[in-house]
Every structure is written in structure tokens, then in C-alpha cells.
Amino acid sequence: MSRFWTFFLAIILTSGCASFAQVAPDTSVSGVVTDPSGAVIPDAAVTLRSGGAPSEKTTDEKGTFRFSGVSAGSYQLTATSHGFRPSIQTISVEAGETLHLRISLQIDVQQQQVKVGDDTLDSSPDHNQGAILLKGTSLAALATDPMQLRLQLQALAGSGSGTQFYIDGFTAGHLPPKSAIQEIRINDNPFSAQWDATGLGRVEVVTKPGADALHGTLSLLGEDSNLNSQNPFVSEQPPYSAFYSEGNISGKLGAHSSWLFDGDEQNVGAQSFIHTVTSPAGPAYTATVSSPRSSVDVGPRFDFQLGKVQTISLRYQFGRQQQDNLVQNQSSLQSQAVNTRHTEQTFQFSDAQVYSPRFINETRFQFQRTNDSTVSLNGGASILVEGAFDGGGNFTGQLHDGQNHYELQNYSSLGLGDHLLRFGARLRDVQDGNSSTAGFNGQFIFSSIEAYQATQQGLAAGIPIGTLQSQGLGPSQFAITAGEPKLSVNVADVGAYFEDQWKLSSNMTLTPGLRFESQTNIPDHADFAPRLAYAWGIGGGKDRSPFAVLRAGIGVFYDRFAPNLVLNAERQNGVLQQQYVVNAPEFYPSVPPVDQLGPATLPTVYRISPRLSAPHVVQETFGIDKDFFKNLTLSVDYTFYRGIDQLLTRNINAPLPGTYDPANPESGTRPLGTQQNIYEYESEGTTKRGRIYAKFRLTTKPLTLFGYYTYGHSHANTSGASSFPSNQYDLHQDYGRASNDNRNRFYVGGVGHLPLGIEFYPFLVLESNLPFNIVTGTDLNGDSQFNDRPAFATDLNRSSVYRTKWGNFDADPLPGQKIIPINYGKGPSVEMLNMSLTKNIGVGPKVPADTPGGQATRKYLLNVGMEGQNILNTINGGTPLGVLGSPLFGQSTSLTSTQFSSQEANRILYLTMRFDF
């Protein structure tokens, strides 16, 4: 790491000497003009204007343009081409900045109103001001580290881990380097039938094409523990460092082709943190485990313009990530560590054909190969102590997974008078070859740290485990899996759509659409998703902009039954693999062969319900877009989501209510008459969510701000496909505040200008508390799940009563007592301010200006600065522990995972450097 700091200092000193010439670094505006499919548009007219005489350019055969020697300031950029709607947008150019844009012109529809751009009010569905567009300075406000950038985009989308990412139109999971990203769109055209995901659940990333001349960027980013604050949840933390580099280089292959090569590399002295308890009376046990992580991603892209009709793009990407000695959560002890490996290869082919400005067709194909492995370093039996720690060997065992992903798309758009017709289809197929020994080592579960300690003391004193069980001690449950570890599955899905963007008048648009989806491996094979969007430009006409735009929409959005669920159902079907559950086992700590587990053994199988339907959401939105004073754009809407046929897992052969006695593990009447657990994937869940969403963009000379605020409520009776209800026969008992019910969210990013040419990029995150579930840590109803909740205490003298700041709870509910609602606890809120400071320095030979009033510039640009994450050092804790009786009950034991991509530090300072040529 010392080499990096030496190199960094040398570059700063060298660039400082070069800056004495008082010649500004090269300030330029360049870009590419494309049609809706992404095909380039040659001979498009591009005009850059700022009060004085305009500067005009014409795109070359690759659709590119460039204005060099541009003075810092705000400009109006206009792009026009016959048969397409003109685009007008306001851009802000900083001294020394190389601003690269991608301008997508939409097909012209008759009776179109005045010219529109990204920041201009318009009734077209693809100009909703509620969309979040990140490019240029707004993209610069976000993190460079790809893991942290992903978290920020998920936060902006407001849908957390359920966010679906699309890279250049393809389904994707791994973000490209930030330097290779042209722009990012969130909630763009939210009711379009082309997409399966809802607008706020969709992040579209567009990567940069090749340049018309040799250009490149190299970015370096480093951190060191001496610059950071310590993780607040451990007492001691060894030193560490991290280094991240990324870059791209591009140029011409020929008169009608270009190339780009991008890549990034990361070496992180990552650490795993343990914060748990190992005894009832002792202090919290904390430790730091070295878990080094590294990754590399590289790949080329080629673009070919074949005549005036066809554009072909080819892209290949290779990525590898690895981490050793990883402890996966803060309650796990060192013996739970695993080694992980991931490789990913992606090939993309795109063929866009512009037969005329009114008819465009695009074919896309993607092949992706992924290989993942997780290997436990300890093969012993796992020990789970509810509310305390995970010890022994890791229950994961050895996992090796190889997947082939195929994706084929064909989309067309056709302009017919007042109608713009869009239609197309997508086919995806996943071939998954998997080998897993998860659960083969067995797992003992203790209901509390007191039970674990007393059991260990009793065994040390020579008391047989059977005697300890009769005293209410010993493990509550033992689970083990046996059988064949290897399995292959194939899951395919298809989607087709048609929509009509109908211009009812110059200021009114109606867009009806219909999407059809189907997939294999589930009984539901025909899912129709109608969509309807309406926009009215109030006061607008053929020759004038509207006063405001009123928008409304309704649509159905389906989700797919994931391949990993199919894999689990086919693996643990009782034939290929068998899972066994033993209540109150009398053989601890030994693990006997599965045929000697005893008469209390409960075989366990997974299966897909014959009545399962694809989960879907009905979304309804009503909102308005409004401009104020020409520098403030505001969009406000109310959206209601109703989730239908949501997934969950239910034990359909659990003991009937009232028939199970926790003191007698063999008790209970099961409806199917067999002593076994049958875990069935079902679509019986429901969710409801309403939210008010206000998005703004404020542009002034010294400062540009963008952001949004949301207020909402979310209720559900399921937390996802792998979640179990607390009462297998009454889902209504679990209907309540959803686990992701974040009532208030406020995000603000921007760019500002300081003296000496320094720019600052703030990014503020404010989130109200998320709920957490309060549980007893015991199985009170015999369903083999430890998610039962306590009751509101009516007799405070009972030994099972716990007094907490959320109320008095009885962990052994009496008949007639009211069970507390799900997710009754309130976790901590989040307050985080990130800040970047940068300065551009011109180096190299002078470049003459080609715009009126422009100034001489330097050919190369060096940008140096600092990125700070959580610069106020606010401690933002994660989800508190919810097991009653735990010494850590109600406490956060880690940093929040929604905003921190790593847990090494509470405040992180990165030194950054970027070189552009």
C-alpha cells in the first residue's frame, strides 16, 4: 500500500508543477446520438448554446460529436434529426471536465407538442419527471466502489435487495466499472409493457460506446485504516488497507467502427467481525477475523455501423471475485468461516436496424456463464444457540454451482401517424448444475444461551444427555441431511408485449399495453399483465409548453419463481436427498448415522404446491410534474401496490393447533397422518404498500441538487419465498408491518463549486427506523420453526415474562393471551452524509478552443480528490437482535447493511485520482 501513497503524492506534485502555466485543463462536451434501440444516428445536428452565438456540430458516421475548449458554465444542448423528436437539455460543464453524453432521440409522433428534453415538461411516458436520471455530475456524486454504488442505487430505487438491474437492456447482476457507465435510469417509463419489473424496482444502466478518437480514463482509489474510524462493534481491530483501480480506453477501428476496453481490479484487506455472547453472564464476545477479498473485471466492446441501416455491438466481460476466511454474520464464531469463489463470463450481441425513422428493430442475445463455490473450513456439526452464537462447522458444507444463462430479445417500434407501436419478446433459459452438502454435517439447535451453558456444564460433570433432556436442558432440535449432493435443473421463461403510445392531442398521451409471461417448473403457465398510462400536459399546445403534466397509470407486474427454489424442491424431495429433524435429541454432541437417529425422527421434504401461481403486483399511480422558476423541477405522486399470490414456505403437515405439547416432542396430531414435515412453496401471501413520492432537481450557478423524499406504509404476511409463518394454519396472524417497512426516506445528492476550482459532491441519506421481529427462540407449536412470538404479558410475576422498552412480553403464552404483532420492534434510523472533493488539473500540450469565447485548454486532465463515506461518523446500527432472553436482545451488533458495503470502518476516507486523455 505504501507504493500507492508514494505514487499518489508524486502525481500530485508533478501535476501541481504543470498547473503553474495557468492554462485550463481541457473542458469538452462530447457524446453520441442514438435512436430508441441504441443504434447511432449519423448526420444529426447538435447545437451548444450559452447566451451568445451557438456552436454547431454534425454527428459523424458513428453518431458522435465533440465540442472542445468549452468554457465552464451552463449550456443548452439541442440534438435534431429528421423523423425524430428533437431533444433539448440543460447541461452544466465544470472547468476541466470532459462531459460525455448519450442522447436518445425518440421517434416523432404526429401532433407532438414543443421540443422536449430530459428536464422539459412533456406528456410522453418516457419523459416522466419522477424518473431518476444519473449522468455527468449527478453520477459523479455516487460512490466509485462498485459494491457501494450498488447499495446507493438500491436505496434510490427504494426496493432494496429486490432491485432488478439491466445492463444495456440485458438482465444482469454485476455492475460495470463506474468509468464505463454512460448513464443510469431509475423508474423510467414505469408502466411500459416492455419490462417485467416495476419502475422503482428497475435500474437501467447504459454503458459507454467507443470514441471517435483515442481516449481513455484511469481511476485509482485507496483507503487505509489510519484514515478511517474503527468499527464500533468490536473492541480491537488490526490495521488494514484497500486499493481499487478502474479504467477504459477506446478509439476507432475504422471509418465505421469503434472499440472500447474497460476493466477494474480490487484488493481489499477485508475483515469479518464477531459480536455475540458465549455465556449468559459474561460480556459480549467480539473479535476481528482477517478475510481478504480481491476481484478483477475486464472486457472489450466493439461497435460496427454497417451502412445507414444496421448497427452491431459485441461485448465480452470476464469477472472473478474471491474471499478467504469469511465469517458470514456477526453472531458466527471463527469456526464458521468459509472460502468463496465466483467467476462470471458474459457475451452480448446486439443488432439494431433502422429501416426508417419510423420503423426500428433490434435483436439482442446474451450468454452468461457463472461458477460459484463456498467451502466450509470446519466439517464438524453446527451448533446454533438462539439469541447468541453459531458455532461448530458451517451448515453450508461444500457448495459448487455452475449456471448457463441464455437470453434472447427482439424489440420493434413503428410510428403510424398519432401512434407509436412497440412490440417484442424475450426468452430466458437457466441451466443450473449444482453440488451441495449443506446440512450433511448436522446442526444442533439450543433455545437459549442458558440451556447451552447448563448442558455443557452437565456433560463436563458426567451427567448423561438423556438426564439433562429430562431436566429441560440439551438441544431443542437436531437436523441433518443425507443423500446425493449433485443435481441439475433447467428453468426457462418467456415474455411478449405490445403497447401503443397514442397521441390523443398535442398535449395528451394514452399508452395501453399488454404483456404475457410464462415459465417452466410451476403449474402456472399463462400470466397476462395489462398496463395503462395516461399523461396530460395542462395548458400545453402545439406551440407552447404545458404549465404542468398530470400523470396516472395502472399495471400488473409478475415476478418469476427463481431457479434456486426449483433446485431446492427437487433436491430435498425425500428421494434425492433426505432431511431429518429430531426434537430433543439424546445423542448430543455425537452425530449418529441417519438410520440410528431414533423413533422421534421427522423426515422433512420440500415441494412446490400444485396450486402455486406466479406472484404479481398491481401498481396504481397518480402524480404531477411541475417546473418552477426554470431552475426547479418537482414531481409528486402517490402509488399504491397490492401484492397478490406472494411466495412463502409452509409446513402443511405441522401439528394441528392445540395438539402439540412442547414438553413432549412426540406429541401433536398431524393432518396427513404421517410423522414428517412437508415444506411446501406456496403463493398464498399478500402485501400492501402505499407511498407518497416527491422528487426534485434544483439547478443554480453555485450548486445543483437532486433527490427525493418518500413517505409510506407497507404491510404483509410473508417476508419472501423462504419465510415460514409462525402459525402454519393461519397466515393472518403474521399480517402486519412488513420487514422492509421504511416509513420515511430522504436522499439528496448534488455538485457544488468552491474557490480554487474545487468541486464538492454531497450525498445525504436519511431513513427512519426499520422494524424487527421479536421471537421467543423456541418452537411452541411443533412446526420445527423457531419463529414463534411472545404474548403481551398479563401476569408480570411469571418467570417467562420479559420487560423491555417495547413492552412486557410473555415467552410462554397462556391460553387467551394476545400474541404480539409481527415486526413489533423498532430498529435504529439511518443518518449518513457522504462527500467527495475533487480538483481538475490540466496537463500536457495546449488545445485550441473551437467554440465562440472558449479558452485555451490542456490536452490531458488529472483529477485528484477525496471520497468520504459517513463523514460525520454517525453510528448506524443494523437490525437489532430479536430473541427474547438473549443478553443482546434489542441491540444492534453490526453496521447497517443497507448503506455499508463493507464493515471495516464506520467512517471511510478514500483518496482518489483520475487521469483522462
PDB file of N, CA and C in Angstrom, residues 262-325:
ATOM      1  N   ASP A 262     -12.575  -1.955 -21.097  1.00  0.00           N
ATOM      2  CA  ASP A 262     -12.670  -1.467 -19.728  1.00  0.00           C
ATOM      3  C   ASP A 262     -12.320  -2.576 -18.748  1.00  0.00           C
ATOM      4  N   GLY A 263     -11.981  -2.181 -17.550  1.00  0.00           N
ATOM      5  CA  GLY A 263     -11.643  -3.156 -16.522  1.00  0.00           C
ATOM      6  C   GLY A 263     -11.498  -2.506 -15.167  1.00  0.00           C
ATOM      7  N   ASP A 264     -11.522  -3.323 -14.153  1.00  0.00           N
ATOM      8  CA  ASP A 264     -11.284  -2.845 -12.795  1.00  0.00           C
ATOM      9  C   ASP A 264     -10.682  -3.965 -11.965  1.00  0.00           C
ATOM     10  N   GLU A 265      -9.949  -3.575 -10.926  1.00  0.00           N
ATOM     11  CA  GLU A 265      -9.320  -4.534 -10.023  1.00  0.00           C
ATOM     12  C   GLU A 265      -9.437  -4.007  -8.600  1.00  0.00           C
ATOM     13  N   GLN A 266      -9.689  -4.907  -7.679  1.00  0.00           N
ATOM     14  CA  GLN A 266      -9.874  -4.521  -6.289  1.00  0.00           C
ATOM     15  C   GLN A 266      -9.144  -5.502  -5.391  1.00  0.00           C
ATOM     16  N   ASN A 267      -8.363  -4.954  -4.462  1.00  0.00           N
ATOM     17  CA  ASN A 267      -7.685  -5.760  -3.439  1.00  0.00           C
ATOM     18  C   ASN A 267      -7.997  -5.133  -2.091  1.00  0.00           C
ATOM     19  N   VAL A 268      -8.714  -5.853  -1.271  1.00  0.00           N
ATOM     20  CA  VAL A 268      -9.225  -5.309  -0.021  1.00  0.00           C
ATOM     21  C   VAL A 268      -8.732  -6.166   1.136  1.00  0.00           C
ATOM     22  N   GLY A 269      -8.146  -5.515   2.109  1.00  0.00           N
ATOM     23  CA  GLY A 269      -7.803  -6.220   3.353  1.00  0.00           C
ATOM     24  C   GLY A 269      -9.040  -6.354   4.213  1.00  0.00           C
ATOM     25  N   ALA A 270     -10.061  -7.020   3.671  1.00  0.00           N
ATOM     26  CA  ALA A 270     -11.363  -7.098   4.338  1.00  0.00           C
ATOM     27  C   ALA A 270     -11.263  -7.844   5.660  1.00  0.00           C
ATOM     28  N   GLN A 271     -12.214  -7.553   6.516  1.00  0.00           N
ATOM     29  CA  GLN A 271     -12.260  -8.180   7.833  1.00  0.00           C
ATOM     30  C   GLN A 271     -13.688  -8.627   8.134  1.00  0.00           C
ATOM     31  N   SER A 272     -13.808  -9.741   8.837  1.00  0.00           N
ATOM     32  CA  SER A 272     -15.094 -10.205   9.362  1.00  0.00           C
ATOM     33  C   SER A 272     -15.155  -9.861  10.843  1.00  0.00           C
ATOM     34  N   PHE A 273     -16.343  -9.518  11.293  1.00  0.00           N
ATOM     35  CA  PHE A 273     -16.488  -9.066  12.677  1.00  0.00           C
ATOM     36  C   PHE A 273     -17.473  -9.955  13.430  1.00  0.00           C
ATOM     37  N   ILE A 274     -17.113 -10.270  14.661  1.00  0.00           N
ATOM     38  CA  ILE A 274     -17.937 -11.105  15.529  1.00  0.00           C
ATOM     39  C   ILE A 274     -18.365 -10.269  16.723  1.00  0.00           C
ATOM     40  N   HIS A 275     -19.654 -10.245  16.972  1.00  0.00           N
ATOM     41  CA  HIS A 275     -20.197  -9.553  18.145  1.00  0.00           C
ATOM     42  C   HIS A 275     -21.361 -10.396  18.648  1.00  0.00           C
ATOM     43  N   THR A 276     -21.105 -11.171  19.674  1.00  0.00           N
ATOM     44  CA  THR A 276     -22.113 -12.108  20.155  1.00  0.00           C
ATOM     45  C   THR A 276     -21.873 -12.378  21.642  1.00  0.00           C
ATOM     46  N   VAL A 277     -22.561 -13.356  22.184  1.00  0.00           N
ATOM     47  CA  VAL A 277     -22.346 -13.779  23.566  1.00  0.00           C
ATOM     48  C   VAL A 277     -22.110 -15.277  23.586  1.00  0.00           C
ATOM     49  N   THR A 278     -21.215 -15.700  24.463  1.00  0.00           N
ATOM     50  CA  THR A 278     -20.917 -17.120  24.610  1.00  0.00           C
ATOM     51  C   THR A 278     -21.248 -17.633  25.999  1.00  0.00           C
ATOM     52  N   SER A 279     -21.726 -16.737  26.878  1.00  0.00           N
ATOM     53  CA  SER A 279     -22.176 -17.148  28.208  1.00  0.00           C
ATOM     54  C   SER A 279     -23.249 -16.173  28.672  1.00  0.00           C
ATOM     55  N   PRO A 280     -24.164 -16.618  29.543  1.00  0.00           N
ATOM     56  CA  PRO A 280     -25.273 -15.752  29.955  1.00  0.00           C
ATOM     57  C   PRO A 280     -24.819 -14.503  30.710  1.00  0.00           C
ATOM     58  N   ALA A 281     -23.805 -14.613  31.545  1.00  0.00           N
ATOM     59  CA  ALA A 281     -23.431 -13.509  32.415  1.00  0.00           C
ATOM     60  C   ALA A 281     -22.259 -12.698  31.884  1.00  0.00           C
ATOM     61  N   GLY A 282     -21.485 -13.293  30.998  1.00  0.00           N
ATOM     62  CA  GLY A 282     -20.271 -12.627  30.554  1.00  0.00           C
ATOM     63  C   GLY A 282     -20.550 -11.475  29.617  1.00  0.00           C
ATOM     64  N   PRO A 283     -19.546 -10.632  29.374  1.00  0.00           N
ATOM     65  CA  PRO A 283     -19.716  -9.530  28.423  1.00  0.00           C
ATOM     66  C   PRO A 283     -19.801 -10.058  26.998  1.00  0.00           C
ATOM     67  N   ALA A 284     -20.169  -9.187  26.087  1.00  0.00           N
ATOM     68  CA  ALA A 284     -20.239  -9.571  24.685  1.00  0.00           C
ATOM     69  C   ALA A 284     -18.858  -9.994  24.201  1.00  0.00           C
ATOM     70  N   TYR A 285     -18.849 -11.044  23.412  1.00  0.00           N
ATOM     71  CA  TYR A 285     -17.600 -11.514  22.826  1.00  0.00           C
ATOM     72  C   TYR A 285     -17.437 -10.866  21.454  1.00  0.00           C
ATOM     73  N   THR A 286     -16.326 -10.155  21.252  1.00  0.00           N
ATOM     74  CA  THR A 286     -16.069  -9.518  19.963  1.00  0.00           C
ATOM     75  C   THR A 286     -14.712  -9.958  19.445  1.00  0.00           C
ATOM     76  N   ALA A 287     -14.599 -10.027  18.137  1.00  0.00           N
ATOM     77  CA  ALA A 287     -13.336 -10.419  17.511  1.00  0.00           C
ATOM     78  C   ALA A 287     -13.330  -9.922  16.074  1.00  0.00           C
ATOM     79  N   THR A 288     -12.132  -9.749  15.549  1.00  0.00           N
ATOM     80  CA  THR A 288     -11.938  -9.358  14.157  1.00  0.00           C
ATOM     81  C   THR A 288     -11.165 -10.458  13.456  1.00  0.00           C
ATOM     82  N   VAL A 289     -11.675 -10.902  12.314  1.00  0.00           N
ATOM     83  CA  VAL A 289     -11.073 -12.001  11.561  1.00  0.00           C
ATOM     84  C   VAL A 289     -10.640 -11.466  10.202  1.00  0.00           C
ATOM     85  N   SER A 290      -9.390 -11.692   9.849  1.00  0.00           N
ATOM     86  CA  SER A 290      -8.892 -11.271   8.542  1.00  0.00           C
ATOM     87  C   SER A 290      -9.554 -12.109   7.445  1.00  0.00           C
ATOM     88  N   SER A 291     -10.214 -11.417   6.489  1.00  0.00           N
ATOM     89  CA  SER A 291     -10.939 -12.092   5.401  1.00  0.00           C
ATOM     90  C   SER A 291     -10.628 -11.399   4.082  1.00  0.00           C
ATOM     91  N   PRO A 292      -9.403 -11.517   3.575  1.00  0.00           N
ATOM     92  CA  PRO A 292      -9.000 -10.757   2.385  1.00  0.00           C
ATOM     93  C   PRO A 292      -9.888 -11.061   1.176  1.00  0.00           C
ATOM     94  N   ARG A 293     -10.175  -9.991   0.419  1.00  0.00           N
ATOM     95  CA  ARG A 293     -11.058 -10.102  -0.752  1.00  0.00           C
ATOM     96  C   ARG A 293     -10.395  -9.447  -1.962  1.00  0.00           C
ATOM     97  N   SER A 294     -10.540 -10.062  -3.110  1.00  0.00           N
ATOM     98  CA  SER A 294      -9.992  -9.496  -4.341  1.00  0.00           C
ATOM     99  C   SER A 294     -10.942  -9.776  -5.488  1.00  0.00           C
ATOM    100  N   SER A 295     -10.859  -8.926  -6.515  1.00  0.00           N
ATOM    101  CA  SER A 295     -11.712  -9.107  -7.689  1.00  0.00           C
ATOM    102  C   SER A 295     -11.049  -8.457  -8.884  1.00  0.00           C
ATOM    103  N   VAL A 296     -11.424  -8.937 -10.060  1.00  0.00           N
ATOM    104  CA  VAL A 296     -10.960  -8.345 -11.311  1.00  0.00           C
ATOM    105  C   VAL A 296     -12.061  -8.504 -12.350  1.00  0.00           C
ATOM    106  N   ASP A 297     -12.282  -7.464 -13.149  1.00  0.00           N
ATOM    107  CA  ASP A 297     -13.260  -7.497 -14.237  1.00  0.00           C
ATOM    108  C   ASP A 297     -12.639  -6.817 -15.446  1.00  0.00           C
ATOM    109  N   VAL A 298     -12.657  -7.488 -16.581  1.00  0.00           N
ATOM    110  CA  VAL A 298     -12.112  -6.916 -17.813  1.00  0.00           C
ATOM    111  C   VAL A 298     -12.994  -7.320 -18.979  1.00  0.00           C
ATOM    112  N   GLY A 299     -12.959  -6.509 -20.036  1.00  0.00           N
ATOM    113  CA  GLY A 299     -13.710  -6.895 -21.218  1.00  0.00           C
ATOM    114  C   GLY A 299     -13.680  -5.852 -22.310  1.00  0.00           C
ATOM    115  N   PRO A 300     -13.751  -6.286 -23.584  1.00  0.00           N
ATOM    116  CA  PRO A 300     -13.811  -5.367 -24.708  1.00  0.00           C
ATOM    117  C   PRO A 300     -15.244  -5.187 -25.218  1.00  0.00           C
ATOM    118  N   ARG A 301     -15.433  -4.101 -25.981  1.00  0.00           N
ATOM    119  CA  ARG A 301     -16.690  -3.843 -26.674  1.00  0.00           C
ATOM    120  C   ARG A 301     -16.362  -3.323 -28.065  1.00  0.00           C
ATOM    121  N   PHE A 302     -17.125  -3.794 -29.064  1.00  0.00           N
ATOM    122  CA  PHE A 302     -16.934  -3.366 -30.439  1.00  0.00           C
ATOM    123  C   PHE A 302     -18.275  -2.924 -31.012  1.00  0.00           C
ATOM    124  N   ASP A 303     -18.264  -1.804 -31.723  1.00  0.00           N
ATOM    125  CA  ASP A 303     -19.465  -1.281 -32.376  1.00  0.00           C
ATOM    126  C   ASP A 303     -19.171  -1.096 -33.858  1.00  0.00           C
ATOM    127  N   PHE A 304     -20.099  -1.589 -34.694  1.00  0.00           N
ATOM    128  CA  PHE A 304     -19.937  -1.512 -36.139  1.00  0.00           C
ATOM    129  C   PHE A 304     -21.184  -0.878 -36.755  1.00  0.00           C
ATOM    130  N   GLN A 305     -20.977   0.155 -37.577  1.00  0.00           N
ATOM    131  CA  GLN A 305     -22.062   0.770 -38.338  1.00  0.00           C
ATOM    132  C   GLN A 305     -21.981   0.220 -39.757  1.00  0.00           C
ATOM    133  N   LEU A 306     -22.954  -0.623 -40.118  1.00  0.00           N
ATOM    134  CA  LEU A 306     -22.974  -1.272 -41.430  1.00  0.00           C
ATOM    135  C   LEU A 306     -23.987  -0.559 -42.307  1.00  0.00           C
ATOM    136  N   GLY A 307     -23.518   0.399 -43.060  1.00  0.00           N
ATOM    137  CA  GLY A 307     -24.417   1.181 -43.900  1.00  0.00           C
ATOM    138  C   GLY A 307     -25.247   2.131 -43.060  1.00  0.00           C
ATOM    139  N   LYS A 308     -26.354   2.584 -43.623  1.00  0.00           N
ATOM    140  CA  LYS A 308     -27.217   3.519 -42.921  1.00  0.00           C
ATOM    141  C   LYS A 308     -28.302   2.820 -42.110  1.00  0.00           C
ATOM    142  N   VAL A 309     -28.379   1.500 -42.187  1.00  0.00           N
ATOM    143  CA  VAL A 309     -29.487   0.774 -41.567  1.00  0.00           C
ATOM    144  C   VAL A 309     -29.058   0.036 -40.312  1.00  0.00           C
ATOM    145  N   GLN A 310     -27.926  -0.628 -40.353  1.00  0.00           N
ATOM    146  CA  GLN A 310     -27.594  -1.626 -39.333  1.00  0.00           C
ATOM    147  C   GLN A 310     -26.445  -1.197 -38.445  1.00  0.00           C
ATOM    148  N   THR A 311     -26.604  -1.422 -37.146  1.00  0.00           N
ATOM    149  CA  THR A 311     -25.546  -1.209 -36.160  1.00  0.00           C
ATOM    150  C   THR A 311     -25.403  -2.471 -35.328  1.00  0.00           C
ATOM    151  N   ILE A 312     -24.192  -2.999 -35.247  1.00  0.00           N
ATOM    152  CA  ILE A 312     -23.930  -4.222 -34.480  1.00  0.00           C
ATOM    153  C   ILE A 312     -22.975  -3.885 -33.343  1.00  0.00           C
ATOM    154  N   SER A 313     -23.303  -4.389 -32.151  1.00  0.00           N
ATOM    155  CA  SER A 313     -22.448  -4.222 -30.983  1.00  0.00           C
ATOM    156  C   SER A 313     -22.113  -5.587 -30.403  1.00  0.00           C
ATOM    157  N   LEU A 314     -20.848  -5.778 -30.058  1.00  0.00           N
ATOM    158  CA  LEU A 314     -20.376  -7.009 -29.436  1.00  0.00           C
ATOM    159  C   LEU A 314     -19.661  -6.637 -28.137  1.00  0.00           C
ATOM    160  N   ARG A 315     -19.936  -7.403 -27.096  1.00  0.00           N
ATOM    161  CA  ARG A 315     -19.316  -7.104 -25.798  1.00  0.00           C
ATOM    162  C   ARG A 315     -19.031  -8.413 -25.066  1.00  0.00           C
ATOM    163  N   TYR A 316     -17.837  -8.493 -24.490  1.00  0.00           N
ATOM    164  CA  TYR A 316     -17.451  -9.643 -23.664  1.00  0.00           C
ATOM    165  C   TYR A 316     -16.926  -9.118 -22.342  1.00  0.00           C
ATOM    166  N   GLN A 317     -17.294  -9.783 -21.268  1.00  0.00           N
ATOM    167  CA  GLN A 317     -16.841  -9.369 -19.943  1.00  0.00           C
ATOM    168  C   GLN A 317     -16.459 -10.605 -19.133  1.00  0.00           C
ATOM    169  N   PHE A 318     -15.307 -10.510 -18.475  1.00  0.00           N
ATOM    170  CA  PHE A 318     -14.864 -11.578 -17.580  1.00  0.00           C
ATOM    171  C   PHE A 318     -14.677 -10.993 -16.189  1.00  0.00           C
ATOM    172  N   GLY A 319     -15.187 -11.696 -15.192  1.00  0.00           N
ATOM    173  CA  GLY A 319     -15.044 -11.237 -13.821  1.00  0.00           C
ATOM    174  C   GLY A 319     -14.710 -12.382 -12.893  1.00  0.00           C
ATOM    175  N   ARG A 320     -13.896 -12.077 -11.884  1.00  0.00           N
ATOM    176  CA  ARG A 320     -13.544 -13.078 -10.866  1.00  0.00           C
ATOM    177  C   ARG A 320     -13.487 -12.391  -9.511  1.00  0.00           C
ATOM    178  N   GLN A 321     -14.147 -12.984  -8.524  1.00  0.00           N
ATOM    179  CA  GLN A 321     -14.101 -12.493  -7.151  1.00  0.00           C
ATOM    180  C   GLN A 321     -13.773 -13.662  -6.223  1.00  0.00           C
ATOM    181  N   GLN A 322     -12.997 -13.388  -5.190  1.00  0.00           N
ATOM    182  CA  GLN A 322     -12.684 -14.421  -4.214  1.00  0.00           C
ATOM    183  C   GLN A 322     -12.484 -13.788  -2.846  1.00  0.00           C
ATOM    184  N   GLN A 323     -12.822 -14.551  -1.829  1.00  0.00           N
ATOM    185  CA  GLN A 323     -12.627 -14.110  -0.453  1.00  0.00           C
ATOM    186  C   GLN A 323     -12.349 -15.330   0.411  1.00  0.00           C
ATOM    187  N   ASP A 324     -11.370 -15.192   1.275  1.00  0.00           N
ATOM    188  CA  ASP A 324     -10.961 -16.288   2.147  1.00  0.00           C
ATOM    189  C   ASP A 324     -11.323 -15.978   3.593  1.00  0.00           C
ATOM    190  N   ASN A 325     -11.602 -17.064   4.327  1.00  0.00           N
ATOM    191  CA  ASN A 325     -11.815 -16.977   5.783  1.00  0.00           C
ATOM    192  C   ASN A 325     -12.952 -16.014   6.134  1.00  0.00           C
TER     193      ASN A 325
END
